[in-house]
mmCIF file of C-alpha atoms and ligand atoms in Angstrom:
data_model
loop_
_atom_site.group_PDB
_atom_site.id
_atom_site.type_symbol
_atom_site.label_atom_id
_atom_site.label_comp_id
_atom_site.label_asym_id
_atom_site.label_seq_id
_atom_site.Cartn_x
_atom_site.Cartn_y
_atom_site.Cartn_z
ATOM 1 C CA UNK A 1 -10.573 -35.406 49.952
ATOM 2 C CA UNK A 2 -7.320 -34.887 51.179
ATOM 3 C CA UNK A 3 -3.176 -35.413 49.929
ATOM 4 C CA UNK A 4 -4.554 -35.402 46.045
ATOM 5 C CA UNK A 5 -1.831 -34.591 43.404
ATOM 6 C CA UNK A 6 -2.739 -31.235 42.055
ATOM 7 C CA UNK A 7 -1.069 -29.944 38.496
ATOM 8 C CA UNK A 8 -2.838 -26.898 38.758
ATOM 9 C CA UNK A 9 -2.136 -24.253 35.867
ATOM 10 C CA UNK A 10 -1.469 -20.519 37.014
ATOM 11 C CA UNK A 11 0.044 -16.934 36.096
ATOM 12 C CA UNK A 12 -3.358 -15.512 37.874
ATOM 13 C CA UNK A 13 -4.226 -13.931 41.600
ATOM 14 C CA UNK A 14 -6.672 -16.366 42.135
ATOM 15 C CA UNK A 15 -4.338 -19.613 40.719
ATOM 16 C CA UNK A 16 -1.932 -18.224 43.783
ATOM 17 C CA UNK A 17 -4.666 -17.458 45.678
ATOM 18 C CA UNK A 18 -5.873 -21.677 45.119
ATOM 19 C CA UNK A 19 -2.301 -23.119 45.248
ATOM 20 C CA UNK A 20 -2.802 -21.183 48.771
ATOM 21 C CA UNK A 21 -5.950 -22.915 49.875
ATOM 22 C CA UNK A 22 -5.003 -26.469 48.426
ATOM 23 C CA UNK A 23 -1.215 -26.397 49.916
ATOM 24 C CA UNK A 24 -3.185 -25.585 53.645
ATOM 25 C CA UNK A 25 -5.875 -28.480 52.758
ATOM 26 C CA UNK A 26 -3.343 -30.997 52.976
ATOM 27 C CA UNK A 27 -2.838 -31.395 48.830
ATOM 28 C CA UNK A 28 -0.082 -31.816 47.059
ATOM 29 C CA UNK A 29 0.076 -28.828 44.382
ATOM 30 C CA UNK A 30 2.317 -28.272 41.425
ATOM 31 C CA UNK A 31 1.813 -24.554 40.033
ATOM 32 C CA UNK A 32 2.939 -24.583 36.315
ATOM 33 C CA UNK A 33 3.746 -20.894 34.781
ATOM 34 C CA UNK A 34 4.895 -20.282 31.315
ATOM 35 C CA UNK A 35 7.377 -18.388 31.861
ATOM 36 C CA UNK A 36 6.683 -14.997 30.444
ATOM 37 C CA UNK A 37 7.041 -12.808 33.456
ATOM 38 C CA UNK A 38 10.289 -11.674 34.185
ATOM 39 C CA UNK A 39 9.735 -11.285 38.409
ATOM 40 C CA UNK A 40 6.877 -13.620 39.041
ATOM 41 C CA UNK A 41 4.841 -13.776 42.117
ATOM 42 C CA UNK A 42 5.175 -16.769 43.092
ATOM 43 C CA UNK A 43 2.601 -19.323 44.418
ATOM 44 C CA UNK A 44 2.859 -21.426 47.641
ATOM 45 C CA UNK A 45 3.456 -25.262 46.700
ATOM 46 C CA UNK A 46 5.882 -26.492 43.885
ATOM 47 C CA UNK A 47 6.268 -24.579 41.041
ATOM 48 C CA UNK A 48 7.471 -26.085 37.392
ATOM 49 C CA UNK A 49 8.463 -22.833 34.451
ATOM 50 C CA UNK A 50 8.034 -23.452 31.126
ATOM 51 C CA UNK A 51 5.773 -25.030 28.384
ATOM 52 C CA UNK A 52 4.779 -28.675 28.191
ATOM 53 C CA UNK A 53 5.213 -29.219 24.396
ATOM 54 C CA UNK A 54 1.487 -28.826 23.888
ATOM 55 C CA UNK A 55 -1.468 -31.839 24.739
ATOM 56 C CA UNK A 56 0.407 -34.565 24.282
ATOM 57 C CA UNK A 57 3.179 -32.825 26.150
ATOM 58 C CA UNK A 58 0.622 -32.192 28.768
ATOM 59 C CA UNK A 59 -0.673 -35.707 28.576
ATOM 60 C CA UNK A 60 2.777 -37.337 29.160
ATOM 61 C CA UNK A 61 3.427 -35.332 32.626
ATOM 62 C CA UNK A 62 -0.104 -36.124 33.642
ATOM 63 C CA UNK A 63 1.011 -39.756 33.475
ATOM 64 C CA UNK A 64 4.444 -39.704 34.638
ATOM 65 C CA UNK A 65 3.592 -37.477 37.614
ATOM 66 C CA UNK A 66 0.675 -39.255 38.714
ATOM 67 C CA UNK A 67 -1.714 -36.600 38.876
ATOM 68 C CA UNK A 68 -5.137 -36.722 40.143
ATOM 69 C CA UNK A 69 -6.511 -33.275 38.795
ATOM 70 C CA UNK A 70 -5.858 -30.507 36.436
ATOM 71 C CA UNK A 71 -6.960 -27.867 37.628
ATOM 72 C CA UNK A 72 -6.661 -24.806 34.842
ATOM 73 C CA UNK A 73 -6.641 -21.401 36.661
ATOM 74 C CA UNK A 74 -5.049 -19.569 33.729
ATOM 75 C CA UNK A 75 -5.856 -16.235 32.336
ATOM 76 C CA UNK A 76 -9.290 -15.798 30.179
ATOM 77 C CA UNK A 77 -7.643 -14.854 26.765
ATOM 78 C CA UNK A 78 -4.289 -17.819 27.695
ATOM 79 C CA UNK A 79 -6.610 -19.855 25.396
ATOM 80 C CA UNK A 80 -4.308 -22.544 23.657
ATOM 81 C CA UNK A 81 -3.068 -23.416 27.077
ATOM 82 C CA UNK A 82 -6.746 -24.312 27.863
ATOM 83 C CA UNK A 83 -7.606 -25.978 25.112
ATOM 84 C CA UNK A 84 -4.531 -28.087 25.681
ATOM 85 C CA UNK A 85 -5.276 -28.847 29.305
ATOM 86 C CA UNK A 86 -8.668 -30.214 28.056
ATOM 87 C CA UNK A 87 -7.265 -32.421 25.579
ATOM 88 C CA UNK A 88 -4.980 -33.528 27.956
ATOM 89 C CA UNK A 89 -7.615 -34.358 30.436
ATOM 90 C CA UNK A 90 -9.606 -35.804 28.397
ATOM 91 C CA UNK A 91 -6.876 -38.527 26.656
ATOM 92 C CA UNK A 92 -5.552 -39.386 30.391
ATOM 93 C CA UNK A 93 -8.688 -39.754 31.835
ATOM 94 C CA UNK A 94 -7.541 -36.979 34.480
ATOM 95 C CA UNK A 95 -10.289 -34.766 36.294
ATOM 96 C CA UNK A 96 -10.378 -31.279 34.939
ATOM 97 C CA UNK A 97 -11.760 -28.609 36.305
ATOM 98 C CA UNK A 98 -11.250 -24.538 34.502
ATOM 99 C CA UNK A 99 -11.750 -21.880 36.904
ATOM 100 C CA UNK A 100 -12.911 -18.675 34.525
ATOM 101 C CA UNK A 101 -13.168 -15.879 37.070
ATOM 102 C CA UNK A 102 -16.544 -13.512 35.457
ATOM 103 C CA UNK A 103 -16.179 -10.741 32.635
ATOM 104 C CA UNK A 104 -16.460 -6.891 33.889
ATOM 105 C CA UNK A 105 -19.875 -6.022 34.398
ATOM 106 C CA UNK A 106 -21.048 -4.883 30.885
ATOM 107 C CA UNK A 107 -21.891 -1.443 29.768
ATOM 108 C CA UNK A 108 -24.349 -1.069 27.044
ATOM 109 C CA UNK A 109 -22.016 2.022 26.004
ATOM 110 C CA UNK A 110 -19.337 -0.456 25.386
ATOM 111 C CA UNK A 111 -17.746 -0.860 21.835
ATOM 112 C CA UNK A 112 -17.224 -5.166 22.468
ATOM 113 C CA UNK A 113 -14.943 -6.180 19.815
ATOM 114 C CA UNK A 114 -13.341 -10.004 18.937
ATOM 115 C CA UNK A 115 -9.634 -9.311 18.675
ATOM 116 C CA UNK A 116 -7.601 -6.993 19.270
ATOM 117 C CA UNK A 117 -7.107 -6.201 15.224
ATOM 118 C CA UNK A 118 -10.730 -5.321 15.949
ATOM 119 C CA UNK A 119 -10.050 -3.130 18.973
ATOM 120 C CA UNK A 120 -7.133 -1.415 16.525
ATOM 121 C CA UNK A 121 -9.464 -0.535 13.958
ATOM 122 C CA UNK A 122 -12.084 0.742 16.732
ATOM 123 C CA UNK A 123 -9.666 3.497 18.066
ATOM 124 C CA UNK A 124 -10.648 6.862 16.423
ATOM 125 C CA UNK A 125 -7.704 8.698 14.289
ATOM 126 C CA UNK A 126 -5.715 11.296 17.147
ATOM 127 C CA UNK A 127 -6.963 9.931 20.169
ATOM 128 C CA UNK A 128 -5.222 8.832 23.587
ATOM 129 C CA UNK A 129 -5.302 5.695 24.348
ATOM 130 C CA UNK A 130 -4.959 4.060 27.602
ATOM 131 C CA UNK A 131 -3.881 0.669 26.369
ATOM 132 C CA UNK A 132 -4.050 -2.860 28.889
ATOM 133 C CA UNK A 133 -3.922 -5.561 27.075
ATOM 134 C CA UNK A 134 -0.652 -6.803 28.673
ATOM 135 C CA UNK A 135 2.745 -6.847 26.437
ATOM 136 C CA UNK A 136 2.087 -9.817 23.532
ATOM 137 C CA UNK A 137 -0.313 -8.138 21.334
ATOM 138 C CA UNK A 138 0.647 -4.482 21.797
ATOM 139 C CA UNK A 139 2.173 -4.626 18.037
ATOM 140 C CA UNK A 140 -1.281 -5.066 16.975
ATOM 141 C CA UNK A 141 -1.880 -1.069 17.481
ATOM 142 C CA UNK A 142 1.694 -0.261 15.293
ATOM 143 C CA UNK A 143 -0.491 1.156 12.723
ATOM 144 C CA UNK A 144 -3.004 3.108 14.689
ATOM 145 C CA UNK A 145 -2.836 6.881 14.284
ATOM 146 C CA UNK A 146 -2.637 7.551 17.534
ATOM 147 C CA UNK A 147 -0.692 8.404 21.217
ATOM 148 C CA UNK A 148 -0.730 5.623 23.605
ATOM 149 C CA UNK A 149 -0.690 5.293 27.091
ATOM 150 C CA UNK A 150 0.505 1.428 27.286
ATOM 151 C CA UNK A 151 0.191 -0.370 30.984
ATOM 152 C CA UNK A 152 2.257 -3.509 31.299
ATOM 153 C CA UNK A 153 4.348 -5.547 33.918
ATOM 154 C CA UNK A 154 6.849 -6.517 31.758
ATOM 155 C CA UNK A 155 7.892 -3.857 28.011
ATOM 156 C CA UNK A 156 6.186 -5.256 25.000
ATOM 157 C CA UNK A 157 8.812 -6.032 22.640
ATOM 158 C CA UNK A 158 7.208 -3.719 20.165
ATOM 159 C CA UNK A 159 5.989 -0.535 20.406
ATOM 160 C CA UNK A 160 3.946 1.950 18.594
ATOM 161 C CA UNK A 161 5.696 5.483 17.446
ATOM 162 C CA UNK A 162 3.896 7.621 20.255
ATOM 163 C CA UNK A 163 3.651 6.017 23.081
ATOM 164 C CA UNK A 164 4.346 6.359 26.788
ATOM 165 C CA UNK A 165 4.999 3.105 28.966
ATOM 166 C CA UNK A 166 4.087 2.685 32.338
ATOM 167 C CA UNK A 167 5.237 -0.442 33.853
ATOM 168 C CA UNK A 168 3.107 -1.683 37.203
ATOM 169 C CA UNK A 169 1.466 -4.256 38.238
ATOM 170 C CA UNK A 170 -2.152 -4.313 39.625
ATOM 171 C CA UNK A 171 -4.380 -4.280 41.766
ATOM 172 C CA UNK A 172 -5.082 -0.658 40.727
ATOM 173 C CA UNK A 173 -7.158 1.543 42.566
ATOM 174 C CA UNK A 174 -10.190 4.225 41.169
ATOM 175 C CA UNK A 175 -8.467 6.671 42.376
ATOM 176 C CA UNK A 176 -5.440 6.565 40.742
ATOM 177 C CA UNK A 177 -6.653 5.551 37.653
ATOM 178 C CA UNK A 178 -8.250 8.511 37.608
ATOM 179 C CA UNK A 179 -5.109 10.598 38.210
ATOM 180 C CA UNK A 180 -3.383 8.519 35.777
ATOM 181 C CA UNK A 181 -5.907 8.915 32.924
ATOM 182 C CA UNK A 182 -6.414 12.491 33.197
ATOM 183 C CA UNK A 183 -2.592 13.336 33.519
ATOM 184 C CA UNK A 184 -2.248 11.544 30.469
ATOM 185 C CA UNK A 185 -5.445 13.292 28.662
ATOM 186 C CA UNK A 186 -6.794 9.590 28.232
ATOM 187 C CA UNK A 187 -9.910 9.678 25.947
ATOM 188 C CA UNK A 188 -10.168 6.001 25.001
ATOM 189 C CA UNK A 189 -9.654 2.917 27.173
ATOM 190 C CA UNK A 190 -8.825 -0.348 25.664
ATOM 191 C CA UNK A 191 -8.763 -3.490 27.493
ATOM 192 C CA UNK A 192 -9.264 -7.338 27.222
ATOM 193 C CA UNK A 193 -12.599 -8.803 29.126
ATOM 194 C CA UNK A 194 -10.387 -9.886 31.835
ATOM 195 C CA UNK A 195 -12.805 -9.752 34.306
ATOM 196 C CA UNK A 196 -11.377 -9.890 38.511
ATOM 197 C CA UNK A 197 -11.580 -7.081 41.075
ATOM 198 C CA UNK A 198 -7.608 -6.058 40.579
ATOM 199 C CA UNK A 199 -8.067 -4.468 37.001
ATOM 200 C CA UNK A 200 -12.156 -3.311 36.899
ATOM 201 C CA UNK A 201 -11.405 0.063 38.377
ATOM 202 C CA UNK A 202 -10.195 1.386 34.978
ATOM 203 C CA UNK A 203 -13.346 0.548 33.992
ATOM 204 C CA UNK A 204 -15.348 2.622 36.749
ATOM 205 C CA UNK A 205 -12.991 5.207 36.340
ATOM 206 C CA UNK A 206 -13.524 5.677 32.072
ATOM 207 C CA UNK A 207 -16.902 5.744 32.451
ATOM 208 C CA UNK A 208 -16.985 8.398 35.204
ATOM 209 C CA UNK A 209 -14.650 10.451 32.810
ATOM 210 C CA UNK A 210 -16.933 9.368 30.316
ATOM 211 C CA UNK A 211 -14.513 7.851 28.430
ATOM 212 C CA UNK A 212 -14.888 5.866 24.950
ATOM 213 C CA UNK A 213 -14.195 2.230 26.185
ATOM 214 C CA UNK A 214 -13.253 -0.598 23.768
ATOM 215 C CA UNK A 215 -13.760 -4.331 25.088
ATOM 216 C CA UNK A 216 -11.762 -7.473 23.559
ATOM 217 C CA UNK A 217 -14.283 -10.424 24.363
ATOM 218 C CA UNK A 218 -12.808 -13.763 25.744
ATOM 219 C CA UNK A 219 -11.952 -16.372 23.497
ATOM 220 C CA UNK A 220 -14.308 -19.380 24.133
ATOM 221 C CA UNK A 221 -13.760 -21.965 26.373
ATOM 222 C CA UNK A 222 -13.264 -25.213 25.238
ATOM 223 C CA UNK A 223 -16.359 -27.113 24.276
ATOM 224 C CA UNK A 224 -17.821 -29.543 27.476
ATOM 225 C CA UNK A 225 -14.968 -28.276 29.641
ATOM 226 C CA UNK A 226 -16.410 -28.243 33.594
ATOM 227 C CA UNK A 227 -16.106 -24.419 34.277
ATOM 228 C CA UNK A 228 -16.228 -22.960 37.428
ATOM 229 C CA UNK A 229 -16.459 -19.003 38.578
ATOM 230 C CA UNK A 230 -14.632 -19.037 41.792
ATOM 231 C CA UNK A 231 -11.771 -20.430 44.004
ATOM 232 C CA UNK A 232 -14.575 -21.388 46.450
ATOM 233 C CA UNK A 233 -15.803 -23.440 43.672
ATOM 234 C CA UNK A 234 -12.935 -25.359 42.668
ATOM 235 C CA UNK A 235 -12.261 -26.204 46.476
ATOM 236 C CA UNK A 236 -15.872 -27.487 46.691
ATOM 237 C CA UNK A 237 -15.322 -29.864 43.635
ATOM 238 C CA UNK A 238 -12.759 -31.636 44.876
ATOM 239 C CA UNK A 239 -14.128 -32.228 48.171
ATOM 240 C CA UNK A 240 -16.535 -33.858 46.239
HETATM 241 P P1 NAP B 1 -1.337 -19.367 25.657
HETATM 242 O O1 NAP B 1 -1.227 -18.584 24.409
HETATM 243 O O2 NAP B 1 -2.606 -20.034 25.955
HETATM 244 O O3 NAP B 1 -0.210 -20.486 25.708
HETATM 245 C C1 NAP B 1 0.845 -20.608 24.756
HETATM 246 C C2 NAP B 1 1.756 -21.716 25.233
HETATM 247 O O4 NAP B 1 2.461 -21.317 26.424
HETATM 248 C C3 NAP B 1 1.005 -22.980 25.630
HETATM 249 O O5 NAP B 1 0.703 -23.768 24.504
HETATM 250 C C4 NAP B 1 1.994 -23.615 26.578
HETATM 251 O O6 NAP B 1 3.084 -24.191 25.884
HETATM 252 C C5 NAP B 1 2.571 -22.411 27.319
HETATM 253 N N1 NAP B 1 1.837 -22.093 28.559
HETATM 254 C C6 NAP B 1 0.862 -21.162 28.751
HETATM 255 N N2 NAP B 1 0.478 -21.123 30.020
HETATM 256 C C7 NAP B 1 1.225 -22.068 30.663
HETATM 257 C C8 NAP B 1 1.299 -22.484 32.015
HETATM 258 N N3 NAP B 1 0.523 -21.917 32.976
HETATM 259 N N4 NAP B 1 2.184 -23.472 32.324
HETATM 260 C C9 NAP B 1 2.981 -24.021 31.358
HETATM 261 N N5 NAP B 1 2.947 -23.648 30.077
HETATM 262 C C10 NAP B 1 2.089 -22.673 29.733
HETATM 263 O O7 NAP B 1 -0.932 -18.473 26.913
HETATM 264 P P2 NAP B 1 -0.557 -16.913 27.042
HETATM 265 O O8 NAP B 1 -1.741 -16.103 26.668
HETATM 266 O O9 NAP B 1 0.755 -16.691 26.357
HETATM 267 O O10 NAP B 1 -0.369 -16.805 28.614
HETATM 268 C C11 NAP B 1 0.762 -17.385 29.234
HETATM 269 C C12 NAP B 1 0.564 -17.367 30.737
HETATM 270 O O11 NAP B 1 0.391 -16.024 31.185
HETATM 271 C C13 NAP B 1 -0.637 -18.170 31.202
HETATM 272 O O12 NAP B 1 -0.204 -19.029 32.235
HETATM 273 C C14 NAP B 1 -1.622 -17.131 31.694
HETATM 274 O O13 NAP B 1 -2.331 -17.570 32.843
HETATM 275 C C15 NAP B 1 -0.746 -15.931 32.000
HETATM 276 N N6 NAP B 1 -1.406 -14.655 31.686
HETATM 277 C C16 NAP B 1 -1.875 -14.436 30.411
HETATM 278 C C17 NAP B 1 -2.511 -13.232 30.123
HETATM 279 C C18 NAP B 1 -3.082 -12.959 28.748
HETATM 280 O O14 NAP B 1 -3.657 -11.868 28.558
HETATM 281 N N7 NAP B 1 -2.992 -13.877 27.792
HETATM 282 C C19 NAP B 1 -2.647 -12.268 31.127
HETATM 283 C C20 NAP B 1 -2.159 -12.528 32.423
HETATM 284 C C21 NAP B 1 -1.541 -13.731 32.674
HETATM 285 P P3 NAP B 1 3.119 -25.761 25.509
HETATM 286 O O15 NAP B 1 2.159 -25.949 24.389
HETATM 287 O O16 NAP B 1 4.546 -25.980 25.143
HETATM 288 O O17 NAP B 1 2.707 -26.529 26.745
#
């Protein structure tokens, strides 16, 4: 199936890593990003910036730009964008496909929480907290008696009293998230269920410093959406 109009929906690895594959199949790929990075990496292909002005905003470039698929490759937890795309899909008629890379593997040791409110109430009065969550919900933790160790690309906007910001961008490896942890006297980790190989060696690395690790679960995905795990897979579905 080749020279289909792709909108495909990004601000991941593997949505660049797919705008990649389907620009050297022969497709015609626009890469949408919302616009909350200030240096993106940007994918191969066209690439549009900003919001849509949500489904039916979504709906109306579907139409106009004569696209064939929607393909969302978005982040786990960029969940109203999803459950736009969906809607959008689903009033146009468009194919839709949502790529959800897996969660980390699961430790039973684990404290799994819903939000990050939850994950703010978890934390353990005078502890040090590796926080990577990205920069949007870091005021969630304002409250929390405690120093944090706050990993972002970009500075959140607000900021807990004792903190100390490190700003990088994955992947990261064991190694020096070990150094980075115990230079910091880390004792809890607290992350989103992001799942993908660039960000799990924080995980590998708290538990072999036996750290206290606090997971945010996904949001769902919306209901009857075709999910798939894997760029593979989305390059397989449209082939068929
Ligand atoms: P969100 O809450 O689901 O989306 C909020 C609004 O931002 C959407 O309603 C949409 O505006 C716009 N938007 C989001 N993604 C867009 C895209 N790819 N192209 C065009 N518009 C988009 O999303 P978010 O959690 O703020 O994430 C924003 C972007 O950052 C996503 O593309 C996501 O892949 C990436 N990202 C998110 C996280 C995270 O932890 N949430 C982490 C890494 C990367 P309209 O309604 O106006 O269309």
């Amino acid at each position: 199936m080749a020279g289909v109009r792709i909108l495909l929906l990004g601000g991941t690895s593997e949505a660049r890593e797919l705008a990649t594959r389907l620009v050297a199949s022969g497709h015609e790929v626009v890469s949408s990003l919302a616009g909350r990075v200030s240096n993106p990496d940007l994918p191969e292909g066209d690439v549009r910036v900003g919001g849509f002005g949500g489904p039916d905003g979504l709906a109306a470039y579907l139409t106009e730009e004569k696209v064939d698929a929607l393909v969302d490759a978005t982040h786990p937890f960029a969940e109203h964008i999803s459950a736009n795309a969906y809607a959008a899909a689903a009033q146009t008629g468009t194919m839709h496909l949502l790529l959800r890379r897996p969660g980390f593997p699961r430790h039973p040791e684990y404290v799994v929480v819903p939000d990050v409110h939850a994950a703010a109430e978890a934390i353990t009065p005078g502890s040090t907290v590796f926080l990577t969550i990205g920069r949007q919900q870091v005021s969630a933790f304002g409250h929390v008696d405690a120093k944090f160790v706050i990993r972002a690309i970009d500075p959140p906007s607000v900021l807990p009293p004792h903190h100390v910001l490190v700003l990088d961008r994955g992947p990261f490896a064991f190694d020096e998230e070990i150094e980075l942890m115990q230079r910091h006297g880390v004792d809890t980790l607290v992350t989103k269920d992001s799942g993908g190989a660039a960000t799990a060696a924080k995980l590998e690395a708290a538990s072999q410093l036996g750290l206290t690790v606090i997971v945010v679960a996904r949001p769902a995905v919306p209901e009857g959406a075709h999910v798939v795990e894997s760029v593979e897979q989305v390059m397989h579905q449209l082939v068929r």
